PDB file of C-alpha atoms and ligand atoms in Angstrom:
ATOM      1  CA  UNK A   1     -37.880 -89.983  65.691  1.00 33.00           C
ATOM      2  CA  UNK A   2     -37.873 -86.271  65.598  1.00 34.00           C
ATOM      3  CA  UNK A   3     -34.324 -86.006  65.569  1.00 33.00           C
ATOM      4  CA  UNK A   4     -33.342 -86.674  62.294  1.00 34.00           C
ATOM      5  CA  UNK A   5     -36.274 -84.632  61.006  1.00 33.00           C
ATOM      6  CA  UNK A   6     -35.153 -81.508  63.045  1.00 34.00           C
ATOM      7  CA  UNK A   7     -31.299 -82.158  61.841  1.00 36.00           C
ATOM      8  CA  UNK A   8     -32.313 -82.106  58.023  1.00 36.00           C
ATOM      9  CA  UNK A   9     -34.268 -79.094  58.853  1.00 36.00           C
ATOM     10  CA  UNK A  10     -31.407 -77.283  60.009  1.00 34.00           C
ATOM     11  CA  UNK A  11     -29.352 -78.629  57.219  1.00 37.00           C
ATOM     12  CA  UNK A  12     -31.765 -76.897  55.073  1.00 37.00           C
ATOM     13  CA  UNK A  13     -31.452 -73.664  56.868  1.00 36.00           C
ATOM     14  CA  UNK A  14     -27.624 -73.640  56.468  1.00 38.00           C
ATOM     15  CA  UNK A  15     -27.873 -74.164  52.980  1.00 39.00           C
ATOM     16  CA  UNK A  16     -30.013 -71.457  52.232  1.00 37.00           C
ATOM     17  CA  UNK A  17     -28.258 -69.167  54.560  1.00 39.00           C
ATOM     18  CA  UNK A  18     -24.880 -70.303  52.379  1.00 40.00           C
ATOM     19  CA  UNK A  19     -26.645 -70.055  48.812  1.00 43.00           C
ATOM     20  CA  UNK A  20     -28.256 -66.476  50.167  1.00 41.00           C
ATOM     21  CA  UNK A  21     -25.224 -64.669  48.890  1.00 45.00           C
ATOM     22  CA  UNK A  22     -26.032 -65.648  45.648  1.00 59.00           C
ATOM     23  CA  UNK A  23     -29.406 -64.237  45.764  1.00 67.00           C
ATOM     24  CA  UNK A  24     -27.910 -60.948  46.612  1.00 80.00           C
ATOM     25  CA  UNK A  25     -27.682 -58.189  44.145  1.00 87.00           C
ATOM     26  CA  UNK A  26     -27.435 -58.352  40.580  1.00 87.00           C
ATOM     27  CA  UNK A  27     -26.214 -55.934  38.014  1.00 91.00           C
ATOM     28  CA  UNK A  28     -26.297 -57.007  34.307  1.00 91.00           C
ATOM     29  CA  UNK A  29     -25.795 -55.201  30.957  1.00 93.00           C
ATOM     30  CA  UNK A  30     -27.599 -56.489  27.825  1.00 94.00           C
ATOM     31  CA  UNK A  31     -26.612 -55.555  24.342  1.00 95.00           C
ATOM     32  CA  UNK A  32     -29.101 -56.565  21.212  1.00 96.00           C
ATOM     33  CA  UNK A  33     -28.940 -55.959  17.881  1.00 97.00           C
ATOM     34  CA  UNK A  34     -32.090 -56.092  15.996  1.00 97.00           C
ATOM     35  CA  UNK A  35     -33.164 -56.418  12.542  1.00 95.00           C
ATOM     36  CA  UNK A  36     -35.354 -57.582   9.807  1.00 91.00           C
ATOM     37  CA  UNK A  37     -33.993 -56.337   6.577  1.00 89.00           C
ATOM     38  CA  UNK A  38     -31.549 -58.482   4.679  1.00 83.00           C
ATOM     39  CA  UNK A  39     -29.514 -55.577   3.691  1.00 89.00           C
ATOM     40  CA  UNK A  40     -29.427 -54.494   7.568  1.00 93.00           C
ATOM     41  CA  UNK A  41     -30.378 -51.091   6.992  1.00 95.00           C
ATOM     42  CA  UNK A  42     -33.039 -51.255   9.852  1.00 96.00           C
ATOM     43  CA  UNK A  43     -30.676 -52.378  12.336  1.00 97.00           C
ATOM     44  CA  UNK A  44     -31.000 -51.149  16.082  1.00 98.00           C
ATOM     45  CA  UNK A  45     -28.549 -51.322  18.703  1.00 98.00           C
ATOM     46  CA  UNK A  46     -29.910 -51.355  22.321  1.00 97.00           C
ATOM     47  CA  UNK A  47     -27.935 -51.414  25.337  1.00 96.00           C
ATOM     48  CA  UNK A  48     -29.297 -51.869  28.748  1.00 96.00           C
ATOM     49  CA  UNK A  49     -28.313 -51.864  32.081  1.00 96.00           C
ATOM     50  CA  UNK A  50     -30.259 -53.818  34.764  1.00 94.00           C
ATOM     51  CA  UNK A  51     -30.119 -53.810  38.523  1.00 92.00           C
ATOM     52  CA  UNK A  52     -31.850 -56.730  39.982  1.00 88.00           C
ATOM     53  CA  UNK A  53     -33.715 -57.302  36.784  1.00 86.00           C
ATOM     54  CA  UNK A  54     -35.255 -53.773  36.470  1.00 92.00           C
ATOM     55  CA  UNK A  55     -33.667 -51.684  33.729  1.00 95.00           C
ATOM     56  CA  UNK A  56     -32.434 -48.159  34.808  1.00 96.00           C
ATOM     57  CA  UNK A  57     -30.628 -47.167  31.808  1.00 97.00           C
ATOM     58  CA  UNK A  58     -30.982 -47.927  28.200  1.00 98.00           C
ATOM     59  CA  UNK A  59     -29.551 -46.772  25.104  1.00 98.00           C
ATOM     60  CA  UNK A  60     -31.441 -47.112  21.759  1.00 98.00           C
ATOM     61  CA  UNK A  61     -29.445 -46.401  18.452  1.00 97.00           C
ATOM     62  CA  UNK A  62     -32.737 -44.910  16.902  1.00 97.00           C
ATOM     63  CA  UNK A  63     -33.222 -42.393  19.951  1.00 97.00           C
ATOM     64  CA  UNK A  64     -29.296 -41.861  19.793  1.00 97.00           C
ATOM     65  CA  UNK A  65     -28.882 -41.168  23.761  1.00 97.00           C
ATOM     66  CA  UNK A  66     -29.193 -42.828  26.919  1.00 98.00           C
ATOM     67  CA  UNK A  67     -32.563 -42.685  28.592  1.00 98.00           C
ATOM     68  CA  UNK A  68     -32.755 -43.190  32.579  1.00 98.00           C
ATOM     69  CA  UNK A  69     -35.557 -45.035  34.230  1.00 97.00           C
ATOM     70  CA  UNK A  70     -35.033 -44.420  37.947  1.00 96.00           C
ATOM     71  CA  UNK A  71     -33.643 -41.444  39.712  1.00 96.00           C
ATOM     72  CA  UNK A  72     -30.125 -42.896  39.972  1.00 95.00           C
ATOM     73  CA  UNK A  73     -30.557 -43.949  36.110  1.00 97.00           C
ATOM     74  CA  UNK A  74     -31.510 -40.453  34.926  1.00 98.00           C
ATOM     75  CA  UNK A  75     -28.366 -39.417  36.716  1.00 97.00           C
ATOM     76  CA  UNK A  76     -26.197 -41.925  34.975  1.00 96.00           C
ATOM     77  CA  UNK A  77     -28.021 -41.074  31.614  1.00 97.00           C
ATOM     78  CA  UNK A  78     -27.247 -37.558  31.932  1.00 98.00           C
ATOM     79  CA  UNK A  79     -23.511 -38.408  32.898  1.00 97.00           C
ATOM     80  CA  UNK A  80     -22.961 -40.795  29.820  1.00 97.00           C
ATOM     81  CA  UNK A  81     -24.973 -38.125  27.204  1.00 97.00           C
ATOM     82  CA  UNK A  82     -22.654 -35.262  28.594  1.00 97.00           C
ATOM     83  CA  UNK A  83     -19.736 -37.490  27.717  1.00 97.00           C
ATOM     84  CA  UNK A  84     -18.868 -36.912  23.975  1.00 96.00           C
ATOM     85  CA  UNK A  85     -16.357 -40.145  24.075  1.00 97.00           C
ATOM     86  CA  UNK A  86     -18.857 -42.426  25.704  1.00 96.00           C
ATOM     87  CA  UNK A  87     -21.975 -41.084  23.574  1.00 96.00           C
ATOM     88  CA  UNK A  88     -19.919 -41.190  20.265  1.00 97.00           C
ATOM     89  CA  UNK A  89     -18.616 -44.685  20.844  1.00 97.00           C
ATOM     90  CA  UNK A  90     -21.905 -46.069  21.860  1.00 97.00           C
ATOM     91  CA  UNK A  91     -23.446 -44.516  18.839  1.00 97.00           C
ATOM     92  CA  UNK A  92     -20.973 -46.326  16.529  1.00 97.00           C
ATOM     93  CA  UNK A  93     -22.073 -49.718  17.917  1.00 97.00           C
ATOM     94  CA  UNK A  94     -24.939 -50.036  15.408  1.00 97.00           C
ATOM     95  CA  UNK A  95     -22.183 -50.394  12.740  1.00 97.00           C
ATOM     96  CA  UNK A  96     -19.048 -51.628  14.145  1.00 97.00           C
ATOM     97  CA  UNK A  97     -20.831 -54.315  16.603  1.00 97.00           C
ATOM     98  CA  UNK A  98     -24.105 -54.974  15.236  1.00 97.00           C
ATOM     99  CA  UNK A  99     -23.622 -54.837  11.178  1.00 97.00           C
ATOM    100  CA  UNK A 100     -20.397 -56.224  11.372  1.00 96.00           C
ATOM    101  CA  UNK A 101     -21.372 -59.206  13.332  1.00 94.00           C
ATOM    102  CA  UNK A 102     -24.613 -59.734  11.378  1.00 94.00           C
ATOM    103  CA  UNK A 103     -22.637 -59.795   8.313  1.00 93.00           C
ATOM    104  CA  UNK A 104     -20.372 -62.374   9.552  1.00 91.00           C
ATOM    105  CA  UNK A 105     -23.400 -64.526  10.950  1.00 87.00           C
ATOM    106  CA  UNK A 106     -25.454 -64.323   7.615  1.00 84.00           C
ATOM    107  CA  UNK A 107     -22.176 -65.087   5.435  1.00 84.00           C
ATOM    108  CA  UNK A 108     -21.510 -68.203   7.974  1.00 82.00           C
ATOM    109  CA  UNK A 109     -24.793 -69.516   8.719  1.00 77.00           C
ATOM    110  CA  UNK A 110     -28.170 -67.970   7.212  1.00 73.00           C
ATOM    111  CA  UNK A 111     -26.846 -67.834   3.654  1.00 75.00           C
ATOM    112  CA  UNK A 112     -25.731 -71.628   3.579  1.00 86.00           C
ATOM    113  CA  UNK A 113     -27.984 -74.150   2.118  1.00 91.00           C
ATOM    114  CA  UNK A 114     -27.588 -77.961   1.947  1.00 95.00           C
ATOM    115  CA  UNK A 115     -29.462 -79.927  -0.637  1.00 96.00           C
ATOM    116  CA  UNK A 116     -31.944 -82.540   0.351  1.00 97.00           C
ATOM    117  CA  UNK A 117     -31.831 -86.202  -0.738  1.00 97.00           C
ATOM    118  CA  UNK A 118     -35.386 -87.404  -1.836  1.00 98.00           C
ATOM    119  CA  UNK A 119     -36.712 -90.903  -1.879  1.00 97.00           C
ATOM    120  CA  UNK A 120     -39.806 -92.007  -3.061  1.00 97.00           C
ATOM    121  CA  UNK A 121     -41.256 -95.442  -1.821  1.00 95.00           C
ATOM    122  CA  UNK A 122     -44.270 -97.819  -1.873  1.00 94.00           C
ATOM    123  CA  UNK A 123     -45.820 -97.978   1.755  1.00 94.00           C
ATOM    124  CA  UNK A 124     -48.871 -99.879   0.450  1.00 90.00           C
ATOM    125  CA  UNK A 125     -48.956-101.190  -3.128  1.00 88.00           C
ATOM    126  CA  UNK A 126     -52.817-101.120  -3.133  1.00 84.00           C
ATOM    127  CA  UNK A 127     -55.401-103.484  -4.294  1.00 81.00           C
ATOM    128  CA  UNK A 128     -58.990-103.917  -5.509  1.00 78.00           C
ATOM    129  CA  UNK A 129     -60.270-102.845  -2.050  1.00 83.00           C
ATOM    130  CA  UNK A 130     -57.383-100.637  -0.779  1.00 87.00           C
ATOM    131  CA  UNK A 131     -55.749 -97.347  -2.245  1.00 91.00           C
ATOM    132  CA  UNK A 132     -52.047 -97.328  -2.656  1.00 93.00           C
ATOM    133  CA  UNK A 133     -49.930 -95.486  -0.287  1.00 95.00           C
ATOM    134  CA  UNK A 134     -46.649 -93.712  -1.414  1.00 96.00           C
ATOM    135  CA  UNK A 135     -44.034 -91.951   0.917  1.00 97.00           C
ATOM    136  CA  UNK A 136     -41.881 -89.003  -0.308  1.00 98.00           C
ATOM    137  CA  UNK A 137     -39.206 -88.648   2.190  1.00 98.00           C
ATOM    138  CA  UNK A 138     -36.997 -85.571   2.177  1.00 98.00           C
ATOM    139  CA  UNK A 139     -33.712 -85.851   3.999  1.00 98.00           C
ATOM    140  CA  UNK A 140     -30.762 -83.720   5.373  1.00 97.00           C
ATOM    141  CA  UNK A 141     -31.620 -80.211   4.228  1.00 97.00           C
ATOM    142  CA  UNK A 142     -31.079 -76.799   5.522  1.00 94.00           C
ATOM    143  CA  UNK A 143     -32.676 -74.124   5.961  1.00 92.00           C
ATOM    144  CA  UNK A 144     -35.748 -75.481   7.740  1.00 94.00           C
ATOM    145  CA  UNK A 145     -38.241 -74.020   5.423  1.00 94.00           C
ATOM    146  CA  UNK A 146     -39.327 -76.380   2.632  1.00 97.00           C
ATOM    147  CA  UNK A 147     -42.318 -77.128   0.407  1.00 97.00           C
ATOM    148  CA  UNK A 148     -43.337 -80.895  -0.529  1.00 97.00           C
ATOM    149  CA  UNK A 149     -46.321 -81.087  -2.764  1.00 97.00           C
ATOM    150  CA  UNK A 150     -47.880 -84.111  -4.915  1.00 97.00           C
ATOM    151  CA  UNK A 151     -48.899 -83.782  -8.480  1.00 97.00           C
ATOM    152  CA  UNK A 152     -51.141 -86.494 -10.256  1.00 95.00           C
ATOM    153  CA  UNK A 153     -51.046 -86.071 -14.075  1.00 94.00           C
ATOM    154  CA  UNK A 154     -49.821 -82.595 -13.808  1.00 92.00           C
ATOM    155  CA  UNK A 155     -52.456 -81.636 -11.242  1.00 95.00           C
ATOM    156  CA  UNK A 156     -51.768 -80.438  -7.561  1.00 96.00           C
ATOM    157  CA  UNK A 157     -53.139 -82.941  -4.967  1.00 95.00           C
ATOM    158  CA  UNK A 158     -54.327 -81.573  -1.806  1.00 91.00           C
ATOM    159  CA  UNK A 159     -56.479 -84.253  -0.356  1.00 92.00           C
ATOM    160  CA  UNK A 160     -55.238 -87.598   0.776  1.00 93.00           C
ATOM    161  CA  UNK A 161     -51.896 -86.162   1.646  1.00 96.00           C
ATOM    162  CA  UNK A 162     -50.489 -86.550   5.079  1.00 96.00           C
ATOM    163  CA  UNK A 163     -47.131 -84.671   6.050  1.00 96.00           C
ATOM    164  CA  UNK A 164     -44.939 -84.209   8.942  1.00 97.00           C
ATOM    165  CA  UNK A 165     -43.371 -81.287  10.316  1.00 96.00           C
ATOM    166  CA  UNK A 166     -39.844 -80.140   9.491  1.00 97.00           C
ATOM    167  CA  UNK A 167     -38.025 -82.611  11.672  1.00 97.00           C
ATOM    168  CA  UNK A 168     -34.628 -81.513  13.157  1.00 97.00           C
ATOM    169  CA  UNK A 169     -31.914 -83.905  12.913  1.00 96.00           C
ATOM    170  CA  UNK A 170     -30.084 -82.306  15.675  1.00 95.00           C
ATOM    171  CA  UNK A 171     -26.906 -81.588  13.403  1.00 94.00           C
ATOM    172  CA  UNK A 172     -28.652 -78.394  11.875  1.00 91.00           C
ATOM    173  CA  UNK A 173     -30.249 -80.617   9.153  1.00 96.00           C
ATOM    174  CA  UNK A 174     -33.802 -81.446   8.689  1.00 98.00           C
ATOM    175  CA  UNK A 175     -36.389 -84.047   7.289  1.00 98.00           C
ATOM    176  CA  UNK A 176     -39.832 -84.074   6.119  1.00 98.00           C
ATOM    177  CA  UNK A 177     -42.007 -87.047   5.223  1.00 98.00           C
ATOM    178  CA  UNK A 178     -45.319 -86.745   3.090  1.00 98.00           C
ATOM    179  CA  UNK A 179     -47.498 -89.646   2.319  1.00 97.00           C
ATOM    180  CA  UNK A 180     -49.987 -89.853  -0.818  1.00 97.00           C
ATOM    181  CA  UNK A 181     -53.046 -92.063  -0.908  1.00 96.00           C
ATOM    182  CA  UNK A 182     -53.922 -92.781  -4.473  1.00 93.00           C
ATOM    183  CA  UNK A 183     -55.979 -95.275  -6.475  1.00 91.00           C
ATOM    184  CA  UNK A 184     -53.614 -96.999  -8.951  1.00 88.00           C
ATOM    185  CA  UNK A 185     -54.774 -96.335 -12.690  1.00 86.00           C
ATOM    186  CA  UNK A 186     -52.758 -97.399 -15.929  1.00 84.00           C
ATOM    187  CA  UNK A 187     -50.887 -94.591 -17.461  1.00 87.00           C
ATOM    188  CA  UNK A 188     -51.103 -92.360 -14.460  1.00 89.00           C
ATOM    189  CA  UNK A 189     -48.188 -90.104 -13.312  1.00 94.00           C
ATOM    190  CA  UNK A 190     -47.644 -89.485  -9.773  1.00 95.00           C
ATOM    191  CA  UNK A 191     -44.536 -87.048  -8.755  1.00 97.00           C
ATOM    192  CA  UNK A 192     -43.539 -85.360  -5.601  1.00 97.00           C
ATOM    193  CA  UNK A 193     -42.255 -81.881  -5.950  1.00 97.00           C
ATOM    194  CA  UNK A 194     -39.732 -80.490  -3.601  1.00 97.00           C
ATOM    195  CA  UNK A 195     -39.454 -76.444  -3.325  1.00 97.00           C
ATOM    196  CA  UNK A 196     -36.419 -75.459  -1.170  1.00 96.00           C
ATOM    197  CA  UNK A 197     -33.768 -72.432  -0.985  1.00 93.00           C
ATOM    198  CA  UNK A 198     -30.961 -74.890  -2.090  1.00 94.00           C
ATOM    199  CA  UNK A 199     -32.646 -75.347  -5.453  1.00 95.00           C
ATOM    200  CA  UNK A 200     -32.996 -72.977  -7.908  1.00 93.00           C
ATOM    201  CA  UNK A 201     -36.333 -74.245  -9.283  1.00 96.00           C
ATOM    202  CA  UNK A 202     -38.981 -76.851  -7.839  1.00 96.00           C
ATOM    203  CA  UNK A 203     -37.484 -80.236  -8.202  1.00 97.00           C
ATOM    204  CA  UNK A 204     -39.776 -82.910  -9.815  1.00 97.00           C
ATOM    205  CA  UNK A 205     -39.469 -86.616  -8.779  1.00 97.00           C
ATOM    206  CA  UNK A 206     -41.633 -89.068 -10.500  1.00 96.00           C
ATOM    207  CA  UNK A 207     -43.071 -91.981  -8.753  1.00 94.00           C
ATOM    208  CA  UNK A 208     -42.521 -95.467 -10.643  1.00 87.00           C
ATOM    209  CA  UNK A 209     -45.020 -97.825  -8.888  1.00 81.00           C
ATOM    210  CA  UNK A 210     -43.290-101.261  -8.264  1.00 72.00           C
ATOM    211  CA  UNK A 211     -44.451-103.537 -11.085  1.00 68.00           C
ATOM    212  CA  UNK A 212     -46.497-106.375  -9.353  1.00 63.00           C
ATOM    213  CA  UNK A 213     -45.005-109.308  -8.593  1.00 59.00           C
ATOM    214  CA  UNK A 214     -47.300-111.468 -10.564  1.00 59.00           C
ATOM    215  CA  UNK A 215     -47.217-109.581 -13.904  1.00 56.00           C
ATOM    216  CA  UNK A 216     -43.294-109.896 -13.586  1.00 58.00           C
ATOM    217  CA  UNK A 217     -43.558-113.442 -13.426  1.00 63.00           C
ATOM    218  CA  UNK A 218     -45.897-113.878 -16.273  1.00 64.00           C
ATOM    219  CA  UNK A 219     -43.575-111.494 -18.232  1.00 65.00           C
ATOM    220  CA  UNK A 220     -40.245-113.679 -17.118  1.00 66.00           C
ATOM    221  CA  UNK A 221     -42.173-116.928 -17.957  1.00 66.00           C
ATOM    222  CA  UNK A 222     -42.994-115.822 -21.499  1.00 72.00           C
ATOM    223  CA  UNK A 223     -39.463-114.738 -22.127  1.00 74.00           C
ATOM    224  CA  UNK A 224     -38.040-118.087 -20.959  1.00 72.00           C
ATOM    225  CA  UNK A 225     -40.667-120.010 -23.044  1.00 73.00           C
ATOM    226  CA  UNK A 226     -40.041-118.229 -26.151  1.00 77.00           C
ATOM    227  CA  UNK A 227     -36.170-118.434 -25.752  1.00 78.00           C
ATOM    228  CA  UNK A 228     -36.710-122.286 -25.321  1.00 76.00           C
ATOM    229  CA  UNK A 229     -39.085-122.404 -28.618  1.00 79.00           C
ATOM    230  CA  UNK A 230     -36.262-120.845 -30.469  1.00 82.00           C
ATOM    231  CA  UNK A 231     -33.518-122.794 -29.213  1.00 82.00           C
ATOM    232  CA  UNK A 232     -35.810-125.736 -30.117  1.00 80.00           C
ATOM    233  CA  UNK A 233     -36.660-124.807 -33.627  1.00 81.00           C
ATOM    234  CA  UNK A 234     -32.874-123.879 -34.347  1.00 81.00           C
ATOM    235  CA  UNK A 235     -31.712-127.160 -33.143  1.00 81.00           C
ATOM    236  CA  UNK A 236     -34.166-129.002 -35.147  1.00 82.00           C
ATOM    237  CA  UNK A 237     -33.315-126.899 -38.184  1.00 83.00           C
ATOM    238  CA  UNK A 238     -29.783-127.673 -37.683  1.00 82.00           C
ATOM    239  CA  UNK A 239     -30.456-131.160 -37.549  1.00 80.00           C
ATOM    240  CA  UNK A 240     -32.524-131.240 -40.434  1.00 80.00           C
ATOM    241  CA  UNK A 241     -29.902-129.738 -42.612  1.00 81.00           C
ATOM    242  CA  UNK A 242     -27.248-131.953 -41.199  1.00 80.00           C
ATOM    243  CA  UNK A 243     -29.169-134.964 -42.006  1.00 81.00           C
ATOM    244  CA  UNK A 244     -29.980-133.658 -45.654  1.00 80.00           C
ATOM    245  CA  UNK A 245     -26.375-133.126 -45.994  1.00 79.00           C
ATOM    246  CA  UNK A 246     -25.375-136.341 -44.856  1.00 77.00           C
ATOM    247  CA  UNK A 247     -27.852-138.438 -46.796  1.00 76.00           C
ATOM    248  CA  UNK A 248     -27.501-136.232 -49.886  1.00 69.00           C
ATOM    249  CA  UNK A 249     -23.551-137.354 -49.955  1.00 57.00           C
TER     250      UNK A 249
HETATM  251  C1  NAG B 301     -36.066 -47.803  19.900  1.00 93.85           C
HETATM  252  O1  NAG B 301     -36.430 -46.611  19.621  1.00 93.85           O
HETATM  253  C2  NAG B 301     -37.184 -46.539  18.653  1.00 93.85           C
HETATM  254  C3  NAG B 301     -37.985 -44.969  18.349  1.00 93.85           C
HETATM  255  O2  NAG B 301     -38.129 -44.555  19.789  1.00 93.85           O
HETATM  256  C4  NAG B 301     -38.735 -47.499  19.198  1.00 93.85           C
HETATM  257  O3  NAG B 301     -39.573 -47.407  18.027  1.00 93.85           O
HETATM  258  C5  NAG B 301     -37.914 -48.642  19.120  1.00 93.85           C
HETATM  259  O4  NAG B 301     -39.370 -49.510  19.656  1.00 93.85           O
HETATM  260  C6  NAG B 301     -37.158 -48.653  20.190  1.00 93.85           C
HETATM  261  N1  NAG B 301     -36.677 -50.043  20.226  1.00 93.85           N
HETATM  262  C7  NAG B 301     -36.517 -50.839  21.535  1.00 93.85           C
HETATM  263  C8  NAG B 301     -36.117 -52.178  21.364  1.00 93.85           C
HETATM  264  O5  NAG B 301     -36.787 -50.500  22.621  1.00 93.85           O
END
């Protein structure tokens, strides 16, 4: 029974010997462009040289020269700083590499907006004992940042509101859902207001509560009855006139 165990142990050992080469020495170079200002004026270019994860030389465009962190790193930095070609080329990176790429990326991604589709629907109609529930669903917008609020008769409602986070669709677009609990009153006006970078102003969506079925039926019944009555009167009048004409002749 111990043989398979021993075998697998040897197997693991061999694997680790084989993969051991991958755990050897790492050198990597990492360049970063850091900025927050929309006009890219605060752009900083960072170039770092790492050996087994530890930085030994770094270039920071604000400092404008290479700085060494180990004995070896200090020597490298000195060599680079004394080479006008390397120094000039690296100093230019903040414009040539960072600002150029940031402009391209901003134009391609960040400044793009996609207007959402907004849908209002009843979740619960509400009755004498239960409040009504209405949902404002905002679909397929970009970028993520959005504000969805509720207004009742022009006044901002903050209580009885439940919202989801901005949910990523997985296709760069987002959706968000907000629910308002309210007590239905005659003549009240409820609206969902959406503020987003794709709109030049806040967009107001008015909620038309569905007409309860009962009221709808009464109205329909009245209309049908009225039509029937009118038809009856017209027929009777026509018949009477016809009779008069016939008998009058
Ligand atoms: C670059 O250098 C500036 C000035 O010394 C410093 O304020 C900044 O933190 C440095 N940036 C990085 C990422 O090291």
